[in-house]
């Protein structure tokens, strides 16, 4: 049963790489994964439900794989690489009627990855919950803003490379920021 759901989700991602969301039919999906329509409807109410679950599963996988890297900046760079792997699919979702669900999921994923990092990082163990929340929100907003910019630019630039450039810029400005805003 679980494997069948995975096959259906995989077929959906493949189709989403090839054509816009609103052009994908249940018939396309069942033909691609060689199951019948009843099997599709046994697992998913409709294509929007499949989309929500597919993005959620992708997001949980990314959080699991990248939430324990050495810095939030590295987390974001690796997530950018994962987004590039689904570039066309993300563009199709961004341009679809399901855009809000997709953006909500991206926001949640970015927050989850940074939270997983902050929760495990020694540097933040003694920090107040307010400080942790600020760090999480800052990196989440940074990443989601970069993703939105990338999608609005039709994914025309190398997202991981851009994230690395942003991280270098932030690192270079850190000494200046520490002078201006010393630790609490």
PDB file of N, CA, C and O in Angstrom, residues 103-142:
ATOM      1  N   UNK A 103       3.193  27.559  -1.604  1.00  0.00           N
ATOM      2  CA  UNK A 103       3.983  28.548  -0.862  1.00  0.00           C
ATOM      3  C   UNK A 103       3.902  28.308   0.640  1.00  0.00           C
ATOM      4  O   UNK A 103       4.898  28.474   1.356  1.00  0.00           O
ATOM      5  N   UNK A 104       2.747  27.909   1.128  1.00  0.00           N
ATOM      6  CA  UNK A 104       2.608  27.568   2.543  1.00  0.00           C
ATOM      7  C   UNK A 104       3.558  26.427   2.899  1.00  0.00           C
ATOM      8  O   UNK A 104       4.242  26.456   3.930  1.00  0.00           O
ATOM      9  N   UNK A 105       3.633  25.436   2.029  1.00  0.00           N
ATOM     10  CA  UNK A 105       4.509  24.292   2.271  1.00  0.00           C
ATOM     11  C   UNK A 105       5.978  24.692   2.242  1.00  0.00           C
ATOM     12  O   UNK A 105       6.767  24.237   3.074  1.00  0.00           O
ATOM     13  N   UNK A 106       6.370  25.546   1.308  1.00  0.00           N
ATOM     14  CA  UNK A 106       7.752  26.019   1.264  1.00  0.00           C
ATOM     15  C   UNK A 106       8.110  26.780   2.531  1.00  0.00           C
ATOM     16  O   UNK A 106       9.185  26.603   3.102  1.00  0.00           O
ATOM     17  N   UNK A 107       7.201  27.612   2.970  1.00  0.00           N
ATOM     18  CA  UNK A 107       7.409  28.384   4.192  1.00  0.00           C
ATOM     19  C   UNK A 107       7.588  27.444   5.388  1.00  0.00           C
ATOM     20  O   UNK A 107       8.514  27.602   6.196  1.00  0.00           O
ATOM     21  N   UNK A 108       6.735  26.452   5.467  1.00  0.00           N
ATOM     22  CA  UNK A 108       6.795  25.484   6.562  1.00  0.00           C
ATOM     23  C   UNK A 108       8.092  24.673   6.505  1.00  0.00           C
ATOM     24  O   UNK A 108       8.721  24.413   7.525  1.00  0.00           O
ATOM     25  N   UNK A 109       8.509  24.288   5.293  1.00  0.00           N
ATOM     26  CA  UNK A 109       9.729  23.514   5.136  1.00  0.00           C
ATOM     27  C   UNK A 109      10.941  24.322   5.577  1.00  0.00           C
ATOM     28  O   UNK A 109      11.779  23.827   6.325  1.00  0.00           O
ATOM     29  N   UNK A 110      11.052  25.554   5.106  1.00  0.00           N
ATOM     30  CA  UNK A 110      12.197  26.391   5.478  1.00  0.00           C
ATOM     31  C   UNK A 110      12.240  26.578   6.990  1.00  0.00           C
ATOM     32  O   UNK A 110      13.296  26.472   7.615  1.00  0.00           O
ATOM     33  N   UNK A 111      11.100  26.814   7.592  1.00  0.00           N
ATOM     34  CA  UNK A 111      11.023  26.963   9.043  1.00  0.00           C
ATOM     35  C   UNK A 111      11.437  25.661   9.736  1.00  0.00           C
ATOM     36  O   UNK A 111      12.206  25.681  10.703  1.00  0.00           O
ATOM     37  N   UNK A 112      10.976  24.540   9.236  1.00  0.00           N
ATOM     38  CA  UNK A 112      11.294  23.251   9.842  1.00  0.00           C
ATOM     39  C   UNK A 112      12.770  22.915   9.782  1.00  0.00           C
ATOM     40  O   UNK A 112      13.344  22.404  10.748  1.00  0.00           O
ATOM     41  N   UNK A 113      13.413  23.212   8.661  1.00  0.00           N
ATOM     42  CA  UNK A 113      14.839  22.927   8.528  1.00  0.00           C
ATOM     43  C   UNK A 113      15.646  23.776   9.505  1.00  0.00           C
ATOM     44  O   UNK A 113      16.508  23.269  10.228  1.00  0.00           O
ATOM     45  N   UNK A 114      15.364  25.063   9.538  1.00  0.00           N
ATOM     46  CA  UNK A 114      16.128  25.944  10.429  1.00  0.00           C
ATOM     47  C   UNK A 114      15.829  25.605  11.882  1.00  0.00           C
ATOM     48  O   UNK A 114      16.730  25.584  12.728  1.00  0.00           O
ATOM     49  N   UNK A 115      14.578  25.285  12.201  1.00  0.00           N
ATOM     50  CA  UNK A 115      14.235  24.910  13.582  1.00  0.00           C
ATOM     51  C   UNK A 115      14.984  23.644  13.995  1.00  0.00           C
ATOM     52  O   UNK A 115      15.504  23.570  15.108  1.00  0.00           O
ATOM     53  N   UNK A 116      15.048  22.652  13.113  1.00  0.00           N
ATOM     54  CA  UNK A 116      15.780  21.417  13.416  1.00  0.00           C
ATOM     55  C   UNK A 116      17.243  21.742  13.715  1.00  0.00           C
ATOM     56  O   UNK A 116      17.831  21.188  14.651  1.00  0.00           O
ATOM     57  N   UNK A 117      17.822  22.649  12.951  1.00  0.00           N
ATOM     58  CA  UNK A 117      19.210  23.056  13.190  1.00  0.00           C
ATOM     59  C   UNK A 117      19.341  23.766  14.547  1.00  0.00           C
ATOM     60  O   UNK A 117      20.192  23.406  15.358  1.00  0.00           O
ATOM     61  N   UNK A 118      18.502  24.760  14.788  1.00  0.00           N
ATOM     62  CA  UNK A 118      18.589  25.551  16.026  1.00  0.00           C
ATOM     63  C   UNK A 118      18.363  24.674  17.251  1.00  0.00           C
ATOM     64  O   UNK A 118      19.035  24.833  18.273  1.00  0.00           O
ATOM     65  N   UNK A 119      17.440  23.737  17.155  1.00  0.00           N
ATOM     66  CA  UNK A 119      17.152  22.852  18.288  1.00  0.00           C
ATOM     67  C   UNK A 119      18.342  21.963  18.656  1.00  0.00           C
ATOM     68  O   UNK A 119      18.490  21.573  19.814  1.00  0.00           O
ATOM     69  N   UNK A 120      19.196  21.652  17.694  1.00  0.00           N
ATOM     70  CA  UNK A 120      20.333  20.765  17.941  1.00  0.00           C
ATOM     71  C   UNK A 120      21.660  21.493  18.142  1.00  0.00           C
ATOM     72  O   UNK A 120      22.588  20.918  18.702  1.00  0.00           O
ATOM     73  N   UNK A 121      21.751  22.722  17.696  1.00  0.00           N
ATOM     74  CA  UNK A 121      23.018  23.441  17.714  1.00  0.00           C
ATOM     75  C   UNK A 121      23.384  23.913  19.121  1.00  0.00           C
ATOM     76  O   UNK A 121      22.588  24.544  19.814  1.00  0.00           O
ATOM     77  N   UNK A 122      24.592  23.599  19.521  1.00  0.00           N
ATOM     78  CA  UNK A 122      25.097  23.959  20.854  1.00  0.00           C
ATOM     79  C   UNK A 122      25.031  25.464  21.100  1.00  0.00           C
ATOM     80  O   UNK A 122      24.733  25.917  22.201  1.00  0.00           O
ATOM     81  N   UNK A 123      25.332  26.238  20.066  1.00  0.00           N
ATOM     82  CA  UNK A 123      25.343  27.700  20.177  1.00  0.00           C
ATOM     83  C   UNK A 123      24.015  28.259  20.692  1.00  0.00           C
ATOM     84  O   UNK A 123      23.981  29.290  21.350  1.00  0.00           O
ATOM     85  N   UNK A 124      22.919  27.560  20.416  1.00  0.00           N
ATOM     86  CA  UNK A 124      21.595  28.064  20.787  1.00  0.00           C
ATOM     87  C   UNK A 124      21.000  27.359  22.006  1.00  0.00           C
ATOM     88  O   UNK A 124      19.896  27.691  22.424  1.00  0.00           O
ATOM     89  N   UNK A 125      21.724  26.401  22.576  1.00  0.00           N
ATOM     90  CA  UNK A 125      21.185  25.633  23.706  1.00  0.00           C
ATOM     91  C   UNK A 125      20.772  26.537  24.881  1.00  0.00           C
ATOM     92  O   UNK A 125      19.760  26.302  25.510  1.00  0.00           O
ATOM     93  N   UNK A 126      21.581  27.548  25.150  1.00  0.00           N
ATOM     94  CA  UNK A 126      21.319  28.438  26.284  1.00  0.00           C
ATOM     95  C   UNK A 126      20.540  29.686  25.891  1.00  0.00           C
ATOM     96  O   UNK A 126      20.264  30.525  26.736  1.00  0.00           O
ATOM     97  N   UNK A 127      20.209  29.825  24.628  1.00  0.00           N
ATOM     98  CA  UNK A 127      19.502  31.017  24.151  1.00  0.00           C
ATOM     99  C   UNK A 127      18.048  30.993  24.591  1.00  0.00           C
ATOM    100  O   UNK A 127      17.448  29.936  24.760  1.00  0.00           O
ATOM    101  N   UNK A 128      17.504  32.185  24.717  1.00  0.00           N
ATOM    102  CA  UNK A 128      16.086  32.302  25.058  1.00  0.00           C
ATOM    103  C   UNK A 128      15.248  31.807  23.880  1.00  0.00           C
ATOM    104  O   UNK A 128      15.701  31.780  22.734  1.00  0.00           O
ATOM    105  N   UNK A 129      14.031  31.434  24.170  1.00  0.00           N
ATOM    106  CA  UNK A 129      13.138  30.980  23.099  1.00  0.00           C
ATOM    107  C   UNK A 129      12.871  32.117  22.114  1.00  0.00           C
ATOM    108  O   UNK A 129      12.707  31.873  20.915  1.00  0.00           O
ATOM    109  N   UNK A 130      12.876  33.355  22.602  1.00  0.00           N
ATOM    110  CA  UNK A 130      12.676  34.499  21.717  1.00  0.00           C
ATOM    111  C   UNK A 130      13.831  34.634  20.725  1.00  0.00           C
ATOM    112  O   UNK A 130      13.624  34.895  19.546  1.00  0.00           O
ATOM    113  N   UNK A 131      15.071  34.454  21.211  1.00  0.00           N
ATOM    114  CA  UNK A 131      16.221  34.546  20.317  1.00  0.00           C
ATOM    115  C   UNK A 131      16.181  33.417  19.285  1.00  0.00           C
ATOM    116  O   UNK A 131      16.436  33.638  18.100  1.00  0.00           O
ATOM    117  N   UNK A 132      15.876  32.214  19.729  1.00  0.00           N
ATOM    118  CA  UNK A 132      15.775  31.096  18.796  1.00  0.00           C
ATOM    119  C   UNK A 132      14.721  31.393  17.727  1.00  0.00           C
ATOM    120  O   UNK A 132      14.936  31.148  16.540  1.00  0.00           O
ATOM    121  N   UNK A 133      13.590  31.904  18.150  1.00  0.00           N
ATOM    122  CA  UNK A 133      12.512  32.227  17.215  1.00  0.00           C
ATOM    123  C   UNK A 133      12.950  33.290  16.208  1.00  0.00           C
ATOM    124  O   UNK A 133      12.625  33.199  15.019  1.00  0.00           O
ATOM    125  N   UNK A 134      13.723  34.282  16.651  1.00  0.00           N
ATOM    126  CA  UNK A 134      14.227  35.317  15.737  1.00  0.00           C
ATOM    127  C   UNK A 134      15.157  34.708  14.689  1.00  0.00           C
ATOM    128  O   UNK A 134      15.082  35.043  13.512  1.00  0.00           O
ATOM    129  N   UNK A 135      16.053  33.824  15.111  1.00  0.00           N
ATOM    130  CA  UNK A 135      16.985  33.180  14.181  1.00  0.00           C
ATOM    131  C   UNK A 135      16.200  32.350  13.166  1.00  0.00           C
ATOM    132  O   UNK A 135      16.445  32.432  11.960  1.00  0.00           O
ATOM    133  N   UNK A 136      15.257  31.570  13.652  1.00  0.00           N
ATOM    134  CA  UNK A 136      14.446  30.733  12.767  1.00  0.00           C
ATOM    135  C   UNK A 136      13.695  31.597  11.761  1.00  0.00           C
ATOM    136  O   UNK A 136      13.723  31.350  10.553  1.00  0.00           O
ATOM    137  N   UNK A 137      13.057  32.628  12.255  1.00  0.00           N
ATOM    138  CA  UNK A 137      12.270  33.501  11.379  1.00  0.00           C
ATOM    139  C   UNK A 137      13.150  34.214  10.355  1.00  0.00           C
ATOM    140  O   UNK A 137      12.795  34.331   9.189  1.00  0.00           O
ATOM    141  N   UNK A 138      14.306  34.676  10.798  1.00  0.00           N
ATOM    142  CA  UNK A 138      15.223  35.389   9.905  1.00  0.00           C
ATOM    143  C   UNK A 138      15.634  34.503   8.733  1.00  0.00           C
ATOM    144  O   UNK A 138      15.508  34.899   7.569  1.00  0.00           O
ATOM    145  N   UNK A 139      16.121  33.304   9.021  1.00  0.00           N
ATOM    146  CA  UNK A 139      16.568  32.421   7.946  1.00  0.00           C
ATOM    147  C   UNK A 139      15.405  31.915   7.105  1.00  0.00           C
ATOM    148  O   UNK A 139      15.523  31.746   5.898  1.00  0.00           O
ATOM    149  N   UNK A 140      14.267  31.682   7.735  1.00  0.00           N
ATOM    150  CA  UNK A 140      13.091  31.253   6.983  1.00  0.00           C
ATOM    151  C   UNK A 140      12.679  32.338   5.996  1.00  0.00           C
ATOM    152  O   UNK A 140      12.466  32.071   4.809  1.00  0.00           O
ATOM    153  N   UNK A 141      12.612  33.565   6.469  1.00  0.00           N
ATOM    154  CA  UNK A 141      12.230  34.671   5.587  1.00  0.00           C
ATOM    155  C   UNK A 141      13.250  34.875   4.474  1.00  0.00           C
ATOM    156  O   UNK A 141      12.882  35.119   3.319  1.00  0.00           O
ATOM    157  N   UNK A 142      14.514  34.757   4.811  1.00  0.00           N
ATOM    158  CA  UNK A 142      15.568  34.890   3.820  1.00  0.00           C
ATOM    159  C   UNK A 142      15.389  33.840   2.728  1.00  0.00           C
ATOM    160  O   UNK A 142      15.364  34.158   1.528  1.00  0.00           O
TER     161      UNK A 142
END
